[in-house]
Coordinates of C-alpha atoms in Angstrom, one line a residue:
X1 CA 132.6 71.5 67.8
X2 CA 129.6 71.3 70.6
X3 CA 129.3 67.3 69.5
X4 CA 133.6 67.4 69.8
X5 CA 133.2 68.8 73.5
X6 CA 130.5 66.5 74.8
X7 CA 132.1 63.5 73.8
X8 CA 135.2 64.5 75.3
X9 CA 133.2 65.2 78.2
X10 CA 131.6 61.8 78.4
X11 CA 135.2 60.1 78.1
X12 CA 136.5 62.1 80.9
X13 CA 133.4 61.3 83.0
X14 CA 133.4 57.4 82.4
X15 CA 137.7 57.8 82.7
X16 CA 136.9 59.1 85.9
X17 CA 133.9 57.4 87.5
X18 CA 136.3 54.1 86.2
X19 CA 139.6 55.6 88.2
X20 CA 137.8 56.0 91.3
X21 CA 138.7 54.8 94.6
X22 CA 137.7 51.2 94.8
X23 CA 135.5 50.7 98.0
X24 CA 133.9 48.4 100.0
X25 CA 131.7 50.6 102.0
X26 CA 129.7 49.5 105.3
X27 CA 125.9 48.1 103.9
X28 CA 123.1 50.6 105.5
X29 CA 121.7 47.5 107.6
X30 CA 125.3 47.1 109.3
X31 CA 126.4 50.7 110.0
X32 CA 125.2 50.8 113.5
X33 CA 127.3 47.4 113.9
X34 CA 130.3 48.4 112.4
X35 CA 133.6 48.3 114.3
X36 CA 137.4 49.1 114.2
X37 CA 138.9 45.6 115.9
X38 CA 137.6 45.3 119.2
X39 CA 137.7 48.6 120.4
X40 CA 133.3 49.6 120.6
X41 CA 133.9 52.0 123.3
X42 CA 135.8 54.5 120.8
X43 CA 133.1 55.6 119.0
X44 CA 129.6 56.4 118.4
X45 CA 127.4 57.2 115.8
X46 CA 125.0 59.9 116.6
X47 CA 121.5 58.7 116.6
X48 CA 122.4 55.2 116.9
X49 CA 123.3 53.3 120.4
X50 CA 126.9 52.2 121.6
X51 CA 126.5 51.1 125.3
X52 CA 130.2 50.5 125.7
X53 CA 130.8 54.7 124.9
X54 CA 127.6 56.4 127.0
X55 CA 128.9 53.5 130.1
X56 CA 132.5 54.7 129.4
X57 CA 131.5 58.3 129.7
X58 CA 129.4 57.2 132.9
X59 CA 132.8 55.6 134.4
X60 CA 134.4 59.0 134.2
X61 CA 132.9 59.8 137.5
X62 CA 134.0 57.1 139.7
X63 CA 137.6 57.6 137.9
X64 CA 138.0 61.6 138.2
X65 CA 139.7 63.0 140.7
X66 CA 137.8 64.7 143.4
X67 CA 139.8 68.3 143.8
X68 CA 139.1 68.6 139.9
X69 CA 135.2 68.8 140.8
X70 CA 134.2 69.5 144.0
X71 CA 131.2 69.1 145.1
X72 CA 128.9 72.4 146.1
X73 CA 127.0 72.0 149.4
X74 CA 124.1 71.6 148.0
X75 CA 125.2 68.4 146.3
X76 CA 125.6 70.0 143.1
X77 CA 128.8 69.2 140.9
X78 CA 129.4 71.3 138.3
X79 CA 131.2 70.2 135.5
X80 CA 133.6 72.8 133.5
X81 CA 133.2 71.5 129.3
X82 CA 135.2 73.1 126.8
X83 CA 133.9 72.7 122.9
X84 CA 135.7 73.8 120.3
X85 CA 134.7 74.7 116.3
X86 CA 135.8 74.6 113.1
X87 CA 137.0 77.8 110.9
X88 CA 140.5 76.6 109.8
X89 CA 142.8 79.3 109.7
X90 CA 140.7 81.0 112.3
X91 CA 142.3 78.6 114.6
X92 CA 144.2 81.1 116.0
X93 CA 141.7 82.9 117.3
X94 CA 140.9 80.0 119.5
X95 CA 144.1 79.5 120.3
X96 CA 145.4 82.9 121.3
X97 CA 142.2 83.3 123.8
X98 CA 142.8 79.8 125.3
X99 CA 146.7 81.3 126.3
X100 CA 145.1 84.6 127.1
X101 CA 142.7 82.8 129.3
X102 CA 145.5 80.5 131.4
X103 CA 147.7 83.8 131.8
X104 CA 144.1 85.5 133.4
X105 CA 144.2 82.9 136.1
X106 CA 140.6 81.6 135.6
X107 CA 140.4 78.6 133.2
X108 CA 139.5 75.8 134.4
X109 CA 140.4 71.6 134.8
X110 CA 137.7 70.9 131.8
X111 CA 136.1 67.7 132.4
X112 CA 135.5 67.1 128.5
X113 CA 136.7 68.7 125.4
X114 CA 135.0 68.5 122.1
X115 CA 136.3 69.7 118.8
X116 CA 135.8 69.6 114.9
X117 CA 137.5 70.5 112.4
X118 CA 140.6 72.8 113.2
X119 CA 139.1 72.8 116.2
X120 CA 139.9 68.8 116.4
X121 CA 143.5 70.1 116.1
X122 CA 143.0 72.3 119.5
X123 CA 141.4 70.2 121.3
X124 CA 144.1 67.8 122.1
X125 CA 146.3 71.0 123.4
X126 CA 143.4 72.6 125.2
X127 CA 142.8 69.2 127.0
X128 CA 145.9 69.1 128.5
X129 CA 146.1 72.3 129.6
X130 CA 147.9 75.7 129.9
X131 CA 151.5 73.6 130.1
X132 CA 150.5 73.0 126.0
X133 CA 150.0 76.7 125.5
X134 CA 153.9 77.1 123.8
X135 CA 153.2 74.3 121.5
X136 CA 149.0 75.8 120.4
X137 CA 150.9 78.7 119.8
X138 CA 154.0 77.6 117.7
X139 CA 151.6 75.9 115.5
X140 CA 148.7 78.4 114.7
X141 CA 151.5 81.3 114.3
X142 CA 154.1 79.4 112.0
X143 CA 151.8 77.5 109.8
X144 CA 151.4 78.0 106.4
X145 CA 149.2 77.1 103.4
X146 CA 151.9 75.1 102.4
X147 CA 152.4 73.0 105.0
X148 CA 148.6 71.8 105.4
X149 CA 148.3 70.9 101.4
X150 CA 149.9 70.8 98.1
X151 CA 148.1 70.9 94.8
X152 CA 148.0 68.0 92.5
X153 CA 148.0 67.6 88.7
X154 CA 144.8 68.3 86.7
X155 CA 144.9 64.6 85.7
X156 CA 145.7 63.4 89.6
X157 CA 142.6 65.9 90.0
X158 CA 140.2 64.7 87.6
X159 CA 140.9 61.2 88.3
X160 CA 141.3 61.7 91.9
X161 CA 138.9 62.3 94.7
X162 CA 140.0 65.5 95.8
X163 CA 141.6 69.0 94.3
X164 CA 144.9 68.9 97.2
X165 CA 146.6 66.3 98.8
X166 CA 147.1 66.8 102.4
X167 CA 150.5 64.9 102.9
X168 CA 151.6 67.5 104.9
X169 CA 148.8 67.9 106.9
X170 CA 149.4 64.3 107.7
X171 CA 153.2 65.2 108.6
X172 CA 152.1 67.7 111.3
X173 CA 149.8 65.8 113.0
X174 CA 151.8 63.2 113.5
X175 CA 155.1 65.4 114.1
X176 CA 151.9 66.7 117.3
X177 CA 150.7 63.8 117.9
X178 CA 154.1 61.4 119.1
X179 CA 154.1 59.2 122.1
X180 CA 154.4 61.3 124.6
X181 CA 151.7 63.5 123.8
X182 CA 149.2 60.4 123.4
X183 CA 150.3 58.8 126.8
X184 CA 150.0 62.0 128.3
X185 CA 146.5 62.0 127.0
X186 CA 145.3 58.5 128.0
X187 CA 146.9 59.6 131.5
X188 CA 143.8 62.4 131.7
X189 CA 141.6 60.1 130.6
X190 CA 142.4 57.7 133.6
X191 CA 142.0 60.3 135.8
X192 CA 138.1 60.5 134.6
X193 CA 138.4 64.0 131.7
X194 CA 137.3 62.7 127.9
X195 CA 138.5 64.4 125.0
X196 CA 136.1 63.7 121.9
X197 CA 136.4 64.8 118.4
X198 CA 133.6 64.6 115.7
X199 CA 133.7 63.5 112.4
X200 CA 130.8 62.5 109.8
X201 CA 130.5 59.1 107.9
X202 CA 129.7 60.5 104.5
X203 CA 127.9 56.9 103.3
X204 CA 125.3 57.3 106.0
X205 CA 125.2 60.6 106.7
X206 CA 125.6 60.8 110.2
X207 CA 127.6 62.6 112.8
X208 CA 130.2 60.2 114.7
X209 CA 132.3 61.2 118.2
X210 CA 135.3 59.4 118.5
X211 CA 136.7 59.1 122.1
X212 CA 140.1 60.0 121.9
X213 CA 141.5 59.5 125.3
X214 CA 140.2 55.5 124.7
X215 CA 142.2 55.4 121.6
X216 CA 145.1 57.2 123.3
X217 CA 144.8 54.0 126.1
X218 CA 144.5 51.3 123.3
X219 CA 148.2 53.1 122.6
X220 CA 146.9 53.1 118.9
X221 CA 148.8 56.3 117.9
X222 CA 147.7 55.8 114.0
X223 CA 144.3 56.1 114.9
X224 CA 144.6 58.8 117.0
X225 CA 146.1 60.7 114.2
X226 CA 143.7 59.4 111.6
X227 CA 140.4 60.7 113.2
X228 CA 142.3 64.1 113.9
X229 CA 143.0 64.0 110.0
X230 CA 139.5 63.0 109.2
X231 CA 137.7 65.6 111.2
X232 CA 139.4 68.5 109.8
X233 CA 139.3 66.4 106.1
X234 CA 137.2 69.6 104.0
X235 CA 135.1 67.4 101.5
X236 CA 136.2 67.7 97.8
X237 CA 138.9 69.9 98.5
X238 CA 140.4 67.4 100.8
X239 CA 140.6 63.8 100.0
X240 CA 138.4 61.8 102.4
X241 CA 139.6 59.3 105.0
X242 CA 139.0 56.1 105.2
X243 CA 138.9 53.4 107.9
X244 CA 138.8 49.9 108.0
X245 CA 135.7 48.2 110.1
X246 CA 134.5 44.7 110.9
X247 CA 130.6 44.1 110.1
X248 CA 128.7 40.8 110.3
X249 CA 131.4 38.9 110.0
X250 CA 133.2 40.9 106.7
X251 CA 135.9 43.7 106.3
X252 CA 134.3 47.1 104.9
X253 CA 136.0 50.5 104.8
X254 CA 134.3 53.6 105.8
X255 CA 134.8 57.2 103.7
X256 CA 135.2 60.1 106.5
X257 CA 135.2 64.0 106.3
X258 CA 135.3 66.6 107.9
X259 CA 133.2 67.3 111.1
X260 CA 131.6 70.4 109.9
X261 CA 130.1 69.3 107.1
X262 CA 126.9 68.3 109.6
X263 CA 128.0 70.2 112.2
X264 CA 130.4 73.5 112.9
X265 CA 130.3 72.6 117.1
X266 CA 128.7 69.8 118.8
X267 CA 128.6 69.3 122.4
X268 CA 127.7 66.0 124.6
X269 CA 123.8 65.9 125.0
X270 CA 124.1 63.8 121.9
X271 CA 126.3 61.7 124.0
X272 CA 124.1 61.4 127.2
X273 CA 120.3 60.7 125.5
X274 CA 118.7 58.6 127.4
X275 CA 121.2 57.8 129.9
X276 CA 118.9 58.8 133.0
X277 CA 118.5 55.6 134.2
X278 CA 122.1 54.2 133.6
X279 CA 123.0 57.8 135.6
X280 CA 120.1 56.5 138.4
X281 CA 121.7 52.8 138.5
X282 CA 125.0 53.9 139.4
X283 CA 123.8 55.9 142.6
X284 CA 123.9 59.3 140.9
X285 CA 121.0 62.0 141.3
X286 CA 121.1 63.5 137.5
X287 CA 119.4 66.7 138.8
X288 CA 122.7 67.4 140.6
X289 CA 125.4 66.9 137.8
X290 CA 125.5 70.5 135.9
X291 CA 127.9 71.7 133.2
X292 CA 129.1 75.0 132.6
X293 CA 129.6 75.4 129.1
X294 CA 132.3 77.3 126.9
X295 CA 132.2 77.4 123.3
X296 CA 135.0 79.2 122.0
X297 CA 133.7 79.5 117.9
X298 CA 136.7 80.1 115.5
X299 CA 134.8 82.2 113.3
X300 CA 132.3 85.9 113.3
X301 CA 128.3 85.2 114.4
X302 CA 127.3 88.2 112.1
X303 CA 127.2 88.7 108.3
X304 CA 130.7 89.6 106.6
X305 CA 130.5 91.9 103.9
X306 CA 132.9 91.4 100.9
X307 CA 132.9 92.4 97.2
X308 CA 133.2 89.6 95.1
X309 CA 134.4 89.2 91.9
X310 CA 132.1 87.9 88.9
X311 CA 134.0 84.4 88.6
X312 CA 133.6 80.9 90.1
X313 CA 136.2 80.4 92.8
X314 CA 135.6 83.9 94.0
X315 CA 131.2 83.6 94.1
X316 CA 132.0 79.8 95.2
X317 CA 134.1 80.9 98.1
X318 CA 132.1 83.7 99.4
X319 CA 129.2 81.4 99.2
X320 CA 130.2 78.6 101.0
X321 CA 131.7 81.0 103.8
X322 CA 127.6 82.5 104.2
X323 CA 126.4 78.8 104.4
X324 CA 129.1 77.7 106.9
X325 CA 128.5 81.3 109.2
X326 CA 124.8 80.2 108.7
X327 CA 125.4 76.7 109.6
X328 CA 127.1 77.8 113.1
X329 CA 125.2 80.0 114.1
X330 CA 122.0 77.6 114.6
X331 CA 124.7 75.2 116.3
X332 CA 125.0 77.7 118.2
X333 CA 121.2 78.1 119.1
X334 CA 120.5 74.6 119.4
X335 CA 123.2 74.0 122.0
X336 CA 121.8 77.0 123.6
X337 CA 118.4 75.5 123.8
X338 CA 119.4 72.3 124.9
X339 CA 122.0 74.0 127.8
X340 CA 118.8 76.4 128.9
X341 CA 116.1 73.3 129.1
X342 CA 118.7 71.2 131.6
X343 CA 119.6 74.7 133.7
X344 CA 123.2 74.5 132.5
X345 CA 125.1 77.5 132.5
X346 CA 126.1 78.7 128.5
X347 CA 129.2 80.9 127.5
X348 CA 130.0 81.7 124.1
X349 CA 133.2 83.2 122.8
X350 CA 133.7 84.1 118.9
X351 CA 135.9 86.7 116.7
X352 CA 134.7 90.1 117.3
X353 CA 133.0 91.8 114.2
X354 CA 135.5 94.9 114.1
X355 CA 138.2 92.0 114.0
X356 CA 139.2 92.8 109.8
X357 CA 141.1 89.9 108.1
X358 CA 144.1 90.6 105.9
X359 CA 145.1 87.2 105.0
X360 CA 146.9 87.0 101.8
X361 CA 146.7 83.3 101.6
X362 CA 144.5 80.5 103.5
X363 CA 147.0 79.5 105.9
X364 CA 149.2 83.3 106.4
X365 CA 151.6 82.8 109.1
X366 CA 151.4 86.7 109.6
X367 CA 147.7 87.0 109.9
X368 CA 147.0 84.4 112.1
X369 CA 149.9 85.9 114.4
X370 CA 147.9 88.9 114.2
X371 CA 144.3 86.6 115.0
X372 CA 146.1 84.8 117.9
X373 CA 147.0 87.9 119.1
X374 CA 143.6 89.2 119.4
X375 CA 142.4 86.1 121.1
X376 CA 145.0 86.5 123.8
X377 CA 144.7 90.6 124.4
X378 CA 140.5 89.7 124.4
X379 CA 141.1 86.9 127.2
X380 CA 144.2 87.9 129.2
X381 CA 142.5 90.7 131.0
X382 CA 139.0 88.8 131.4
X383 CA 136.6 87.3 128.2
X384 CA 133.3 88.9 129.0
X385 CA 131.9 85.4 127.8
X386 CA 128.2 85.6 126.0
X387 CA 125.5 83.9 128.1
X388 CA 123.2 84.1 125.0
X389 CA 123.8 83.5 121.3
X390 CA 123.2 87.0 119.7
X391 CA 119.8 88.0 118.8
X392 CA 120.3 89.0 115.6
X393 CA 123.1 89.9 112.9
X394 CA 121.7 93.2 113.0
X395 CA 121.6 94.0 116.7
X396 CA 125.4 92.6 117.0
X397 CA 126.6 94.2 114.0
X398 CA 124.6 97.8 115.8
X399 CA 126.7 97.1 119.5
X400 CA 129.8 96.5 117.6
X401 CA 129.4 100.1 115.7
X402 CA 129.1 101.8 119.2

């Protein structure tokens, strides 16, 4: 029987390593080179140089408009950024706070958004302001599990590259995403605000920002949609996305997943390294230009206690949730760090610990009504935003027992 199993297990696994996706991935000594058409100032890949971005992010100075930043009379500008994480479903959270926050009166023209994941989905709204409130709303209040994925077949599964398809995620971006909204978009970015959203390059490991008011200018609406897709693409689960790039002369494709898998919130020092003198060259005193940061994270900063049952799904769930939680809360840190060492200001905003789910399935319209809703009542009457990250599970978890 044992000797019956394993060869049926060997079938299955040369069946399915031989049904895979046929690729042509990017070669590791042309990653850095690798391009979609002509557009290089879309993208870059963290750790690796694209002049064409970090001078397009440089430009956004001379093209902003000067109400939107005022200087200080000390010279100063400071620069309002918004970033925005992952946490799926918890969405709303980020969502309800953002309407919360426009109906308080104090949110600001943000000079850059970031966002990953279903925070990649935010973005977009949260860039163009409180008029987009209505439709942020509609969609983390109304959306359900079905109409972000639908199962497949064991065989599609085990021959597949993924457990769900995500055809209707696909549906509602792009119902989102129309002309109008993308022109809209690329009319911001004229005016001098970038809108980014992250994804990672699962052949070479890295961490890539995609400049979405650029595409939005190229009027490449597929695109657009595409990296949205792709950022909030959970690996395995969801199946990846690929894109088609130009390398020393040949056509490769590149696999893409979702942002968090390196990073849960990412905001633009990776952008700006060593940009002084590019900052110096174009007049600009780099000791004046400040941001004042606000993260809103779509998900708790302390531990969640939950009683798992003894089988997979249930021990693989809760354990991936502890590794993400873990994962951003040294995001959070490290942007802290970084924010602190160039004397930018730092604001932090995440789902309170007494917050209790009741989700009855990933996507419940009801609960994330009831999420949003919590976001808005925390921010309508004023968000005490966190200058710090929290010192410890323990001493947050002690404040919010008080």
């Amino acid at each position: 029987m044992k000797a019956a199993l394993w060869a049926w297990a060997i079938v299955i696994l040369f069946a399915c390593s031989g049904c895979a996706t046929l690729r042509n991935p990017v070669p590791k000594e042309l990653v850095e080179s690798a391009r979609i058409g002509d557009m290089s100032e879309i993208r870059i890949i963290v750790g690796m140089e694209n002049t064409d971005l970090q001078k397009n992010v440089l430009e956004s100075i001379k093209q902003e408009d000067p109400k939107d930043f005022p200087v200080k009379s000390d010279g100063t500008k400071i620069y309002p950024v918004l970033t925005i994480s992952g946490g799926a479903a918890n969405g709303a959270y980020g969502a309800g706070l953002l309407k919360g926050w426009s109906e308080e009166g104090s949110r600001p023209v943000f000079k850059a958004v970031t966002g990953v994941s279903t925070g990649a989905i935010i973005a977009p709204f949260a860039f163009l302001g409180k008029e987009y409130d209505a439709g942020l709303e509609e969609y983390y209040t109304t959306t359900s599990t079905k109409d972000i994925f639908k199962g497949k077949g064991i065989f599609a599964i085990l021959f597949g590259d993924s457990f769900v398809s995500t055809k209707p995620l696909e549906k509602n971006i792009a119902r989102i995403c129309d002309d109008k909204f993308l022109e809209k978009i690329a009319s911001e970015h004229r005016r001098g605000r970038r809108l980014f959203v992250g994804t990672v390059n699962l052949d070479a490991q890295r961490f890539v920002i995609w400049d979405m008011g650029a595409i939005a200018c190229r009027g490449d609406a597929a695109l657009f949609r595409k990296v949205i897709l792709a950022s909030a693409s959970i690996p395995v689960m969801f199946p990846p996305t690929y894109f088609q790039v130009e390398a020393g002369g040949q056509r490769y494709d590149e696999m893409h997943v979702d942002g968090g898998t390196l990073t849960q919130v990412f905001a633009l020092h990776s952008l700006l390294d060593n940009m002084e003198g590019a900052i110096k060259a174009m007049g600009l005193d780099a000791n004046k230009i400040k941001s004042k940061l606000y993260i809103i994270r779509n998900g708790y900063v302390s531990a969640r206690y939950k009683k798992v049952d003894g089988k997979l799904a249930a021990i693989a769930g809760q354990a991936m949730d502890a590794t993400i939680n873990a994962q951003g809360l040294g995001d959070l840190y490290r942007i802290y760090v970084f924010t602190h060492q160039m004397g930018n200001d730092y604001n932090l905003a995440f789902i309170p610990p007494d917050y209790m789910p009741q989700g009855k399935e990933d996507f419940d319209p009801q609960e994330m009504r009831r999420l949003f809703d919590r976001g808005y009542a925390d921010a309508v009457k004023g968000y005490p935003w966190h200058k710090t990250p929290p010192s410890s599970f323990k001493d947050l978890e002690s404040k919010s027992e008080e």
